[in-house]
Structure formats: structure tokens, C-alpha cells
Coordinates of C-alpha atoms in Angstrom, one line a residue:
M1 CA -140.0 120.4 -76.7
D2 CA -140.5 118.6 -73.4
I3 CA -142.0 120.5 -70.5
N4 CA -141.2 119.5 -66.9
W5 CA -144.8 119.7 -65.6
D6 CA -143.8 118.3 -62.2
E7 CA -141.2 121.0 -61.7
I8 CA -143.7 123.7 -62.7
R9 CA -146.2 122.2 -60.2
K10 CA -143.7 122.1 -57.4
E11 CA -142.3 125.6 -58.0
Q12 CA -145.5 127.4 -58.9
F13 CA -148.3 125.7 -56.9
P14 CA -147.3 124.9 -53.3
V15 CA -151.0 124.3 -52.5
F16 CA -150.6 120.8 -53.9
E17 CA -148.4 119.7 -51.0
N18 CA -151.7 119.2 -49.1
V19 CA -154.7 119.0 -51.5
V20 CA -155.9 117.7 -54.8
H21 CA -157.4 120.5 -56.8
L22 CA -159.6 119.4 -59.7
K23 CA -161.9 122.5 -60.0
A24 CA -160.1 124.9 -62.3
A25 CA -163.5 125.6 -63.9
G26 CA -164.5 127.2 -60.6
G27 CA -161.2 128.8 -60.0
S28 CA -157.6 127.7 -60.0
P29 CA -155.0 128.3 -57.3
M30 CA -152.9 131.3 -58.0
S31 CA -149.5 130.6 -59.6
K32 CA -146.4 131.8 -57.9
A33 CA -145.6 134.0 -60.9
A34 CA -149.0 135.8 -60.6
F35 CA -148.7 136.0 -56.8
K36 CA -145.2 137.6 -57.0
E37 CA -146.4 140.4 -59.3
G38 CA -149.5 141.1 -57.3
I39 CA -147.8 141.1 -53.9
K40 CA -145.0 143.3 -55.2
Y41 CA -147.6 146.0 -55.9
F42 CA -149.0 145.7 -52.4
Q43 CA -145.5 145.8 -50.8
E44 CA -144.6 148.9 -52.8
L45 CA -147.8 150.7 -51.9
H46 CA -147.5 149.7 -48.2
R47 CA -143.8 150.6 -47.8
R48 CA -143.3 153.5 -50.2
G49 CA -146.8 154.9 -50.9
D50 CA -148.4 155.6 -54.2
I51 CA -145.4 156.9 -56.1
F52 CA -145.2 154.4 -59.0
W53 CA -148.2 155.4 -61.1
D54 CA -146.3 155.8 -64.3
K55 CA -144.5 152.4 -63.8
Y56 CA -147.8 150.6 -63.3
F57 CA -149.2 152.0 -66.5
I58 CA -146.1 150.8 -68.4
K59 CA -146.6 147.3 -66.9
L60 CA -150.3 147.5 -67.7
E61 CA -149.4 148.0 -71.4
E62 CA -147.1 145.0 -71.3
T63 CA -150.0 143.0 -69.9
R64 CA -152.2 144.2 -72.7
R65 CA -149.6 143.3 -75.3
M66 CA -149.4 139.8 -74.0
V67 CA -153.2 139.4 -74.1
A68 CA -153.3 140.8 -77.6
E69 CA -150.6 138.4 -78.7
Y70 CA -152.6 135.5 -77.2
L71 CA -155.8 136.6 -78.9
N72 CA -154.2 137.8 -82.1
S73 CA -155.7 141.2 -81.7
D74 CA -154.4 144.8 -81.8
S75 CA -153.4 146.0 -78.3
N76 CA -155.9 148.9 -78.4
E77 CA -158.7 146.4 -78.9
I78 CA -158.2 145.0 -75.3
A79 CA -159.8 146.5 -72.2
F80 CA -159.4 145.4 -68.6
L81 CA -162.5 145.3 -66.4
V82 CA -163.2 143.2 -63.3
N83 CA -164.7 140.0 -64.5
T84 CA -166.5 138.3 -67.4
S85 CA -169.9 139.8 -66.5
S86 CA -168.5 143.3 -66.7
G87 CA -167.3 142.6 -70.2
I88 CA -170.6 141.1 -71.3
N89 CA -172.4 144.1 -69.8
A90 CA -170.2 146.5 -71.8
I91 CA -171.0 144.5 -75.0
A92 CA -174.7 144.5 -74.3
R93 CA -174.8 148.3 -73.8
L94 CA -172.9 148.8 -77.1
L95 CA -175.3 146.8 -79.2
K96 CA -178.7 147.7 -80.7
K97 CA -181.6 145.6 -79.4
E98 CA -181.9 143.0 -82.1
D99 CA -182.4 139.2 -82.1
I100 CA -179.9 136.9 -80.3
I101 CA -179.5 133.1 -80.4
Y102 CA -177.5 131.2 -77.8
P103 CA -176.9 127.7 -76.5
D104 CA -179.5 126.6 -73.9
G105 CA -176.6 125.4 -71.6
E106 CA -175.0 128.9 -71.4
F107 CA -173.8 130.2 -68.1
P108 CA -176.2 133.0 -67.0
S109 CA -173.6 135.8 -67.3
S110 CA -173.5 135.3 -71.0
I111 CA -177.2 136.2 -71.6
H112 CA -178.7 137.7 -68.4
I113 CA -178.1 141.4 -69.2
F114 CA -179.4 141.0 -72.7
K115 CA -182.7 139.6 -71.5
L116 CA -182.9 142.4 -68.8
L117 CA -182.4 145.1 -71.4
G118 CA -185.1 143.6 -73.6
F119 CA -183.2 141.8 -76.4
K120 CA -185.2 139.1 -78.1
T121 CA -183.4 135.8 -77.4
E122 CA -183.9 132.2 -78.7
K123 CA -182.2 129.1 -77.4
I124 CA -180.2 126.6 -79.4
E125 CA -181.1 123.2 -78.0
A126 CA -178.2 120.8 -77.1
Q127 CA -177.9 117.5 -79.0
V128 CA -178.1 114.2 -77.2
D129 CA -174.3 114.3 -76.6
N130 CA -174.6 117.8 -75.1
S131 CA -172.9 119.3 -78.1
Y132 CA -174.0 122.2 -80.3
S133 CA -173.2 121.3 -83.9
I134 CA -172.6 124.1 -86.5
D135 CA -175.5 122.6 -88.6
N136 CA -177.8 122.9 -85.6
I137 CA -176.8 126.5 -84.9
Q138 CA -177.3 127.3 -88.6
N139 CA -180.8 125.9 -88.5
K140 CA -181.6 128.4 -85.7
I141 CA -180.5 131.5 -87.6
K142 CA -183.4 133.5 -89.0
S143 CA -183.4 136.7 -91.2
S144 CA -183.9 138.7 -88.0
T145 CA -181.0 137.1 -86.1
K146 CA -178.2 139.6 -85.6
Y147 CA -176.1 138.2 -82.8
L148 CA -174.8 134.8 -81.7
I149 CA -173.6 134.5 -78.1
H150 CA -171.7 131.3 -77.3
S151 CA -169.2 130.1 -74.7
H152 CA -166.1 128.7 -76.3
V153 CA -166.3 126.0 -73.5
Q154 CA -169.6 125.2 -71.8
Y155 CA -169.2 125.5 -68.0
L156 CA -171.3 122.4 -67.1
T157 CA -170.5 119.8 -69.8
G158 CA -167.1 121.1 -71.0
F159 CA -168.3 121.1 -74.7
R160 CA -165.7 123.0 -76.7
Q161 CA -167.0 124.6 -79.8
D162 CA -165.1 124.7 -83.1
L163 CA -164.5 128.4 -83.3
D164 CA -163.1 128.3 -86.8
K165 CA -166.4 126.9 -88.2
L166 CA -168.5 129.0 -85.9
G167 CA -166.7 132.2 -87.1
N168 CA -167.2 131.2 -90.8
L169 CA -170.9 130.6 -90.2
C170 CA -171.3 134.0 -88.5
E171 CA -169.5 135.8 -91.3
K172 CA -171.6 134.0 -94.0
K173 CA -174.8 134.8 -92.2
K174 CA -173.7 138.4 -91.4
I175 CA -174.3 138.1 -87.6
K176 CA -172.0 139.3 -84.9
N177 CA -170.0 136.5 -83.2
I178 CA -169.8 137.1 -79.4
I179 CA -167.7 134.7 -77.4
N180 CA -167.6 134.0 -73.7
A181 CA -164.0 132.6 -73.2
T182 CA -164.1 132.3 -69.4
Q183 CA -163.6 128.5 -69.5
S184 CA -160.9 128.5 -72.1
F185 CA -158.7 131.6 -71.5
G186 CA -155.4 130.3 -70.4
A187 CA -156.0 126.8 -71.5
F188 CA -156.9 126.7 -75.2
P189 CA -156.0 128.7 -78.3
L190 CA -158.0 131.7 -79.3
D191 CA -157.6 133.8 -82.4
V192 CA -160.1 136.6 -82.8
K193 CA -159.0 137.6 -86.3
N194 CA -158.8 134.2 -88.0
Q195 CA -161.8 132.8 -86.0
K196 CA -163.8 135.9 -86.9
I197 CA -164.7 136.8 -83.4
D198 CA -166.2 140.2 -83.1
M199 CA -166.4 140.5 -79.3
L200 CA -165.1 138.4 -76.5
A201 CA -165.1 138.5 -72.7
A202 CA -163.1 136.4 -70.3
S203 CA -161.5 136.4 -66.8
G204 CA -158.2 135.4 -65.3
L205 CA -159.5 133.5 -62.3
K206 CA -159.9 130.0 -63.8
W207 CA -157.4 128.5 -66.2
A208 CA -154.9 131.4 -66.2
C209 CA -154.4 131.0 -62.4
C210 CA -154.3 134.7 -61.7
G211 CA -157.1 135.2 -59.1
Y212 CA -160.1 137.4 -58.8
G213 CA -160.7 140.9 -60.2
I214 CA -159.5 140.4 -63.8
G215 CA -161.9 141.0 -66.6
I216 CA -160.7 140.8 -70.2
L217 CA -162.7 142.5 -73.0
Y218 CA -162.0 142.4 -76.7
I219 CA -164.1 144.4 -79.1
N220 CA -163.0 144.9 -82.7
N221 CA -162.4 148.6 -83.0
R222 CA -164.4 148.9 -86.2
Y223 CA -167.6 148.6 -84.0
L224 CA -166.6 151.7 -82.0
I225 CA -166.0 154.1 -84.9
N226 CA -169.6 155.2 -85.2
E227 CA -170.8 154.3 -81.8
E228 CA -170.6 155.8 -78.3
L229 CA -168.6 153.9 -75.7
P230 CA -171.0 152.1 -73.3
F231 CA -169.2 154.0 -70.5
S232 CA -166.3 156.4 -70.1
S233 CA -164.5 158.6 -67.6
W234 CA -161.6 160.9 -67.3
L235 CA -159.0 158.4 -68.7
S236 CA -161.1 157.7 -71.8
V237 CA -160.3 161.0 -73.5
S238 CA -157.3 162.3 -75.3
D239 CA -155.0 164.6 -73.3
A240 CA -156.6 163.2 -70.1
F241 CA -154.0 164.8 -67.8
S242 CA -155.0 168.3 -68.8
I243 CA -157.9 167.6 -66.3
N244 CA -160.4 169.5 -68.3
N245 CA -164.1 169.0 -67.5
D246 CA -165.1 170.2 -70.9
N247 CA -162.9 167.7 -72.7
L248 CA -165.3 165.1 -74.1
N249 CA -162.9 164.0 -76.9
I250 CA -163.4 160.2 -76.3
I251 CA -160.8 157.9 -77.8
K252 CA -162.9 155.4 -79.6
K253 CA -160.8 152.4 -78.9
T254 CA -161.7 149.4 -76.7
K255 CA -158.8 150.1 -74.4
S256 CA -160.5 153.4 -73.4
M257 CA -162.9 151.3 -71.3
D258 CA -160.1 150.1 -68.9
G259 CA -161.5 150.3 -65.4
Y260 CA -164.7 151.8 -66.8
G261 CA -162.6 154.8 -67.9
G262 CA -161.0 155.3 -64.5
T263 CA -157.9 154.0 -62.7
P264 CA -157.4 150.3 -63.6
N265 CA -157.3 147.5 -61.0
F266 CA -153.5 147.4 -60.9
P267 CA -152.9 144.6 -58.4
A268 CA -155.1 142.1 -60.3
L269 CA -153.8 143.1 -63.7
L270 CA -150.2 142.9 -62.5
A271 CA -151.0 139.4 -61.3
L272 CA -152.3 138.7 -64.8
K273 CA -149.0 139.9 -66.2
G274 CA -147.2 137.4 -63.9
G275 CA -149.5 134.5 -64.9
L276 CA -149.2 135.2 -68.6
S277 CA -145.4 135.4 -68.2
L278 CA -145.5 131.8 -66.8
I279 CA -147.4 130.7 -69.9
E280 CA -144.8 132.5 -72.1
D281 CA -142.1 130.6 -70.2
I282 CA -143.9 127.3 -70.9
G283 CA -143.8 128.3 -74.6
K284 CA -140.1 129.3 -74.5
G285 CA -141.0 133.0 -75.0
K286 CA -144.1 132.5 -77.1
I287 CA -147.4 132.7 -75.4
K288 CA -149.3 131.0 -78.2
I289 CA -146.9 128.0 -78.0
G290 CA -147.3 128.0 -74.2
I291 CA -151.1 127.7 -74.7
E292 CA -150.7 124.9 -77.2
K293 CA -148.5 123.0 -74.7
I294 CA -151.1 123.6 -71.9
K295 CA -153.9 122.3 -74.2
E296 CA -151.9 119.2 -74.9
R297 CA -151.3 118.6 -71.2
I298 CA -155.0 119.1 -70.4
I299 CA -156.2 116.7 -73.1
F300 CA -153.6 114.1 -72.0
L301 CA -154.9 114.3 -68.4
T302 CA -158.6 114.1 -69.4
S303 CA -157.9 111.1 -71.6
V304 CA -156.4 109.2 -68.7
F305 CA -159.2 110.2 -66.4
I306 CA -161.9 109.3 -68.9
G307 CA -160.5 105.9 -69.5
Q308 CA -160.5 105.0 -65.8
V309 CA -164.0 106.4 -65.2
Q310 CA -165.4 104.4 -68.1
N311 CA -163.9 101.3 -66.7
L312 CA -165.9 101.9 -63.5
G313 CA -169.1 102.3 -65.5
F314 CA -169.9 105.9 -64.5
K315 CA -172.0 108.1 -66.8
I316 CA -170.0 110.9 -68.4
I317 CA -172.0 113.7 -69.8
S318 CA -169.1 115.6 -71.3
P319 CA -168.0 115.2 -75.0
L320 CA -165.4 112.4 -75.3
N321 CA -164.0 113.2 -78.8
L322 CA -160.8 115.2 -78.8
K323 CA -162.2 117.9 -81.1
N324 CA -164.8 119.1 -78.6
R325 CA -163.2 118.1 -75.3
S326 CA -162.0 120.6 -72.8
G327 CA -160.5 120.4 -69.3
I328 CA -164.0 119.8 -67.9
I329 CA -165.2 116.2 -67.4
T330 CA -168.6 115.9 -65.7
I331 CA -170.1 112.7 -64.3
E332 CA -173.8 112.2 -63.5
H333 CA -174.5 110.0 -60.4
D334 CA -177.5 109.6 -58.1
R335 CA -175.2 109.7 -55.1
A336 CA -173.3 112.7 -56.3
E337 CA -173.6 114.6 -53.0
L338 CA -172.3 111.6 -51.1
I339 CA -169.4 111.2 -53.5
F340 CA -168.6 114.9 -53.3
N341 CA -168.4 114.9 -49.5
R342 CA -166.3 111.8 -49.5
L343 CA -163.8 113.4 -51.9
L344 CA -163.9 116.5 -49.8
S345 CA -163.0 114.5 -46.7
K346 CA -159.8 113.4 -48.5
K347 CA -159.0 117.0 -49.5
I348 CA -159.9 116.4 -53.1
Y349 CA -161.7 119.4 -54.4
I350 CA -164.1 119.3 -57.3
S351 CA -167.5 121.0 -58.0
L352 CA -170.9 119.7 -57.2
R353 CA -173.4 120.9 -59.8
N354 CA -177.0 120.5 -61.0
Y355 CA -178.7 120.6 -64.4
Q356 CA -180.1 124.0 -65.2
G357 CA -183.6 124.3 -63.8
S358 CA -183.1 121.5 -61.3
K359 CA -182.3 121.8 -57.6
E360 CA -181.0 118.2 -57.4
K361 CA -177.2 118.0 -57.2
K362 CA -176.5 115.0 -59.4
L363 CA -173.4 116.2 -61.3
L364 CA -169.7 115.9 -60.3
R365 CA -167.6 118.3 -62.3
F366 CA -163.9 117.5 -62.5
S367 CA -161.7 120.1 -64.2
F368 CA -158.1 119.5 -65.0
N369 CA -155.5 122.2 -65.6
Y370 CA -151.8 121.8 -66.5
Y371 CA -150.7 121.7 -62.9
N372 CA -152.5 118.4 -62.2
N373 CA -150.8 115.1 -62.5
L374 CA -151.5 111.3 -62.6
D375 CA -151.4 111.0 -58.8
D376 CA -154.3 113.5 -58.6
I377 CA -156.2 111.3 -61.0
D378 CA -155.4 108.1 -59.0
R379 CA -156.5 109.7 -55.7
A380 CA -159.9 110.7 -57.2
I381 CA -160.4 107.4 -58.9
N382 CA -159.8 105.5 -55.7
I383 CA -162.7 107.3 -54.2
L384 CA -164.9 106.7 -57.2
K385 CA -164.2 103.0 -56.9
E386 CA -166.0 103.0 -53.6
F387 CA -169.3 103.9 -55.4
K388 CA -169.1 101.6 -58.5

């Protein structure tokens, strides 16, 4: 099944008439499909007032269905918050304070709240190729280890973990498998049941092209049966519209945490519905097929980029093998800031980064999404050639 990526780029992303955007890992441009759903909400609220409450909830459930289909979860195991951090915070407040292991390259939002709440944490050191092998992770597991927190794709290097093997390890060792999917949601397959993921948080800003204000939380409902929700409000209870202050009959399903138990962030979540609909269209009506096609497109683009960068002799710190590669390709260079500013002068947008714990900006993070093309790569490479 051939996909006309150039047509999708032209119809969905008018921003590329003027710029080269190679920073999906920071945030993608919003697709037209997401924009149309979001702006429709604002237009209705502006022109007709708040009279479509019931309709928005119906659309919200359709959005939830699409996310659940993507993740292979039950719909009631999905909640919508405001960003990845809000999802991680919900998870942290649900768990008992027991020992955690996590990769030392994790983005702070994965682990910050756990440290603040007093969980005992231990780092898994990266290997020389900036990967985290399953054997290396297994060697860090102790009898006291109860949780593993791991980004599917590492934000700095782009290392993509094998979630099938990771899930099998967690099941074998009887530890909870908690995944930060921020850098893969919308770009790579996820399957919470078959990959034995217990809890997952993500956002819609980056690879799904849906903008800010979208937090996606998955928690297997079996963890809520005997636990209190980490937060709740009037919409978290059964018969919510009886408006009874004495009604504390909390529905112990993940979806009860939508909007922290209050009114959901409708405009952002409607935008997510639009963005996921585009992915469904790419998959000819199947969101999982759409994700597979997007993955193939991203891997193709990174393969072309890597080949040209290697010919120039630049140091790539991202994994090069297909199994662990994502859409993020990071280059280390002593003149990274100068290169970054030169790219910026030509309206080529990437991310300038530093190693954790260092203030020196030596890393150029290029991140490719399905909307990019070979011309984008050529324009970036032409600048890099100036610094060989």
C-alpha cells in the first residue's frame, strides 16, 4: 500500500512552504486534521456558546476509543490529562514507596516526582553505544526492586527499547513496567497487553502533531481495584449528574481520572481526535497500520540522513541499528552552537542540547517525522558540509 507522503505534507502541513522542521522530538507542527477539530470547538463556543456539552463527551469517547485501539487497551483504561508529567504524577501517587530502577539518560519528568516523594531510585548506566540492553537492566534488578521506569525512546539519543523483551523481563521478575511513551506516541507501535506494560504516560505534542495540552495515561484497571484513585472529583463518581456532595462512589477505572476528575480539556482532546483520524487515514481506516506506515517512513528518512552524515565524518551518538533506532538522530560537535545558529539562519529548525549534567551545548538533535522529505535532508546536509 503506497502512501503519498508529499500530498499529505502539502495538504496537512502548510508550515513547510517556508521552513524545514526537524525537531519533532521537541514538538511537531499541528496537522490540519488536528487544527480543524480544535478550531471547530472554539468557533462553536464563540458563535453559539456552551451548548454542545453532550456532543463533546461523545467525541471524547471516540478519541478514547482510538487511543485504546492504538495501545491495545480497554477504553476505560485510558485517561486524558494535560501532559506527560501529569500522567507520571498520577502514577507516582498511586504506587507504594518501593524501589525503582531507571535509565540514567531518562528525561526528568519520568523520575522527578518519585524522588521528591521519597522513592528509593537506582540508575541503569548506558552502554558505550548509549543503549540499555535487557541483560544490563536485568543485572540491576534486586530482590527489593518493584518498579522499572523507562522511556520507550530516549529523548536525547533516540535509543528505542525493545518493549517486548522488556515486558517479558518485568513479568519474569515480578516488577511493574512503567513506560514514558512521549517520544514514540504517534510514531511507533505500542501494545500494552502483549508488551506487558502496566502503566504508560505520553503526550500528543510531538509525533502525533496535535499541539499542547494533551496528556495520555494508561493504567491497567487491575491496579485500581484495591487502591484509591490518586485524585478525583465530581465526574469520577457513578451518577455524577445527581450532583450529590455525599456521593463518594468512585468508579475505579482509569478513565475516572480524566481532567483530574473534572471537565476535560475539550479543545486539545478534539485536536487529538483529528490527529489520530489522520493516522487512521494513512492506515486506510486502521490506526495500527497507520502507525506502522509512519514508522517505516521515519526509519527510511533517518537511514538517508545517517548515510550522508557518516560520509561527512560527524560523530553520531544515536543507535544506528534498525532495531533500536527512532526518529531522533543526535550529532556531537564542538561547534554545535555555531552550526545550530547557521541552520536557524536558513530556517532549518532542530534542537541544540547538552549532555545531562553539562552546561556545554555540544549536541545537535535532528528529529524526523513522517511529514519530512528528502529535500529537508538535503538542505540540512548542505549546512553541515560547511563544518566538515
